[in-house]
DNA sequence: GGTAGTATTTCAAAAATATTGAAGGCCAAT
DNA sequence: ATTGGCCTTCAATATTTTTGAAATACTACC
């Protein structure tokens, strides 16, 4: 057979893995188990590999099966997106719009904009997700999202369009109960090393951990989003820089104090970014709306 | 119908576009034209769009058809690679290995290594291509190649493994007949502006042109590889920096002269780079062989 | 350790889908 | 106008997929 794999076979494979058995998958697909057996047998035969270990009752994926499943998923994804693109071509509205927010940005402004969009009752499904550090770029890169809010850092421009939305300002904070809350003068690098620091880890799965807090601390606690970092700081588990807009409220309520630190953290420009495909009407609307939104950052330009 | 597209339909679509007509595609696919009509009709029906404009004798793609074709191609590609990965899983040898060389690197060392590989008679098809500037990274990114030799510049590390192979040294050259060949002292920025410069353009399709020669010249001639640049320089069409190893031979034969220039061009480190998938035995072999090869660069480290 | 229950496969029959070839229409070039 | 090439339609045919019943094998539970 010239070409082994079919989307149908990949779908069946995915369902089997997802539902845990041929029988369950057959139910979900409104088919009969033997139909799945047939499809999988054929795929195995055509690929010349066995995809399942059938030595026991419950069929379990072989490494080859896992490989085909993993790569197959991205193919199925791409196929689904193809269908979406076609729909977009008709109305101009994309059926789905996936938006990621960098964890350093406040959630409220985004939700406000999303609310305004939903009120228009467009045929566009919105998905929101949160990314940290380079994760936002990666998500865009890998076509896991269509629009990123708050991406920053060394931007892999070129394949993306970007638009600055403001500058993130970081302040060094500790809990009022923390030893470093009471010391005199700016906190030194030496003092820092004496205390754990809280760091938001890169949400990228692929990257070797690259951290946002850069100082070398005796111990580092990694969390995967900014709210966790705020919590950890408030509890006095460690010290670290926070975006200013996160801090104000906590300082007011006495849960955190701002200190000066010898190792300053650069401000960085925050962007919205999207892929250089032709944007649907939904994406275009969001770009404008998000750019006009107040993100509680230092003014852009 | 739940899911419209099938790989088979995409293949047919691609063949029709490639061979220019239903009839020719049918021939190529060893089918009869009406079979293709049937497949395409079904795809159109399922997608709810017409893919061909049939108002005239020869069916021609509609914009929707073009869209499906373009996106479909990458899906077909991915499917083909899936099958290759499965084969790789058995023997360890990947069926195909696509290697890109940055145009700033000499071709000979690569060909030497490739020769040594071919002599081993492995079941691996090698494809070579040439990229300029960021094109190499993009090719890797987009999965158009598996291994890049000579990538440099701000490297989007993280999702790639890299290994330095040496430092590229650039020297400013002009033809002996060129007016700037005879001036006194280092060439100034002002003098530069008086003459066209030859620039290797980014081979990336997506990026807005980003050039490797950075000075502002009155006029810029863009070429897409280093050999063209050498030719253009030898002909005295303009001036520009060249990697040293390209220059030696031309200087010996009197076709170029080296001048000093006020706007120096930084050396940059050259890398081999590959994706962080599990490498096949072919890729592993090449990584070692290429790293051990003498690239006529300044020594790495 | 037997047994009921569940999971998968096998197989032949039935259903659905794809392919074929002949016929027809239409365009374009001679 | 005529001819030849290109695409579609349609009914017949071939192929592929689905089904359900029976067979086999494993698990877990008494």
XYZ file of C-alpha atoms in Angstrom, chain A residues 23-204:
182
model
C -14.460 -0.996 23.695
C -14.767 2.439 25.269
C -13.446 4.150 22.170
C -15.890 2.235 20.027
C -18.703 3.484 22.196
C -17.485 7.040 21.911
C -17.152 6.806 18.154
C -20.517 5.099 17.719
C -18.901 2.063 16.236
C -18.478 -1.505 17.137
C -15.194 -2.722 18.642
C -14.395 -4.973 15.768
C -14.444 -1.976 13.465
C -11.656 -0.430 15.482
C -9.765 -3.669 15.472
C -10.024 -3.641 11.722
C -8.833 -0.050 11.365
C -5.913 -0.532 13.700
C -4.921 -3.822 12.161
C -4.829 -2.153 8.817
C -2.755 0.750 10.079
C -0.325 -1.619 11.723
C -0.079 -3.694 8.621
C 0.482 -0.709 6.393
C 3.065 0.813 8.673
C 4.675 -2.536 9.266
C 4.756 -2.014 13.035
C 2.571 -3.144 15.833
C 0.964 -0.282 17.627
C -0.488 -2.236 20.529
C 0.875 -4.791 22.879
C -1.893 -7.369 22.946
C -0.231 -9.842 25.234
C -2.682 -8.949 27.914
C -6.385 -8.415 27.750
C -6.268 -4.682 27.661
C -4.405 -3.449 24.593
C -1.613 -1.060 25.499
C 0.408 1.164 23.225
C 3.843 0.107 22.110
C 6.549 2.767 21.741
C 5.721 2.845 18.059
C 2.086 3.332 18.934
C 2.986 6.190 21.200
C 5.052 7.765 18.459
C 2.298 7.516 15.903
C -0.197 8.856 18.394
C 1.949 11.843 19.303
C 2.778 12.826 15.785
C -0.714 11.924 14.696
C -2.250 14.334 17.151
C -0.517 17.289 15.587
C -1.692 16.129 12.189
C -5.262 15.862 13.366
C -4.906 19.293 14.856
C -3.686 20.708 11.618
C -6.531 19.080 9.769
C -9.039 20.574 12.169
C -7.473 23.969 11.710
C -7.669 23.585 7.976
C -11.387 23.138 8.248
C -11.593 26.157 10.484
C -9.656 28.259 8.005
C -12.112 27.353 5.322
C -14.974 28.454 7.495
C -13.120 31.651 8.241
C -12.824 32.313 4.552
C -16.582 32.541 4.226
C -17.621 34.829 7.014
C -14.279 36.376 7.859
C -14.817 35.253 11.443
C -12.521 32.527 12.650
C -14.405 29.737 14.396
C -11.861 29.633 17.206
C -9.578 32.229 18.638
C -7.006 31.186 21.202
C -5.563 33.919 23.359
C -2.701 33.549 25.794
C -1.908 36.038 28.505
C 1.516 36.304 30.019
C 1.262 35.622 33.699
C 2.939 38.935 34.484
C -0.041 40.826 33.112
C -3.230 41.471 35.030
C -6.140 39.323 34.060
C -8.861 41.897 34.432
C -8.157 44.083 31.402
C -8.146 41.046 29.160
C -11.378 39.735 30.597
C -12.961 43.131 30.101
C -12.101 43.086 26.440
C -13.236 39.499 26.089
C -16.502 40.459 27.724
C -17.018 43.212 25.193
C -16.349 40.764 22.415
C -18.719 38.151 23.737
C -21.423 40.761 23.981
C -21.294 41.131 20.215
C -22.336 37.550 19.842
C -19.966 36.635 17.070
C -19.574 33.064 15.885
C -16.135 32.868 17.449
C -15.153 30.573 20.278
C -12.623 32.176 22.580
C -10.106 30.143 24.574
C -7.899 31.757 27.158
C -4.690 30.407 28.557
C -1.818 31.615 30.645
C 1.846 31.406 29.788
C 5.027 32.357 31.533
C 8.172 33.920 30.113
C 9.104 32.494 26.759
C 6.102 30.212 26.853
C 4.008 32.842 25.185
C 6.249 33.001 22.142
C 6.413 29.276 21.974
C 2.693 28.907 22.096
C 2.442 31.299 19.192
C 5.242 29.599 17.368
C 3.717 26.183 17.760
C 0.314 27.387 16.731
C -1.155 26.576 20.093
C -2.545 30.097 20.338
C -3.422 32.819 17.873
C -2.771 35.893 19.963
C -0.483 36.587 22.853
C -0.938 39.369 25.347
C 2.040 40.470 27.347
C 4.816 38.660 25.566
C 8.138 40.224 26.333
C 11.821 39.571 26.352
C 13.926 38.929 23.324
C 11.205 38.687 20.796
C 11.548 36.323 17.915
C 10.058 38.967 15.692
C 9.942 38.447 12.018
C 7.355 35.798 11.832
C 5.066 37.676 14.131
C 3.394 41.021 14.195
C 3.731 42.846 17.474
C 2.396 45.925 19.110
C 3.701 47.368 22.375
C 1.127 47.821 25.109
C 3.294 49.256 27.836
C 6.292 48.709 29.990
C 6.337 46.283 32.894
C 7.904 47.678 36.025
C 9.217 45.282 38.612
C 9.588 45.999 42.292
C 11.354 43.917 44.860
C 9.011 42.663 47.526
C 9.101 40.654 50.705
C 6.548 39.779 53.317
C 6.547 42.176 56.293
C 7.408 39.212 58.476
C 10.427 38.330 56.397
C 13.901 39.021 57.838
C 14.772 41.180 54.843
C 11.800 43.437 55.510
C 13.616 45.143 58.341
C 17.208 45.486 57.219
C 18.770 48.891 56.606
C 19.434 50.264 53.134
C 19.184 48.500 49.813
C 19.346 44.771 49.944
C 22.700 43.459 48.817
C 23.515 40.514 46.663
C 25.067 38.848 49.686
C 21.891 39.227 51.707
C 19.898 37.847 48.829
C 21.912 34.703 48.783
C 20.850 34.035 52.357
C 17.195 33.662 51.448
C 15.192 31.563 49.079
C 13.815 33.374 46.108
C 10.526 32.721 44.377
C 10.784 32.437 40.658
C 8.275 32.005 37.894
C 9.490 29.186 35.738
C 9.203 29.145 32.021
C 5.983 27.517 30.958
C 7.731 26.086 27.951
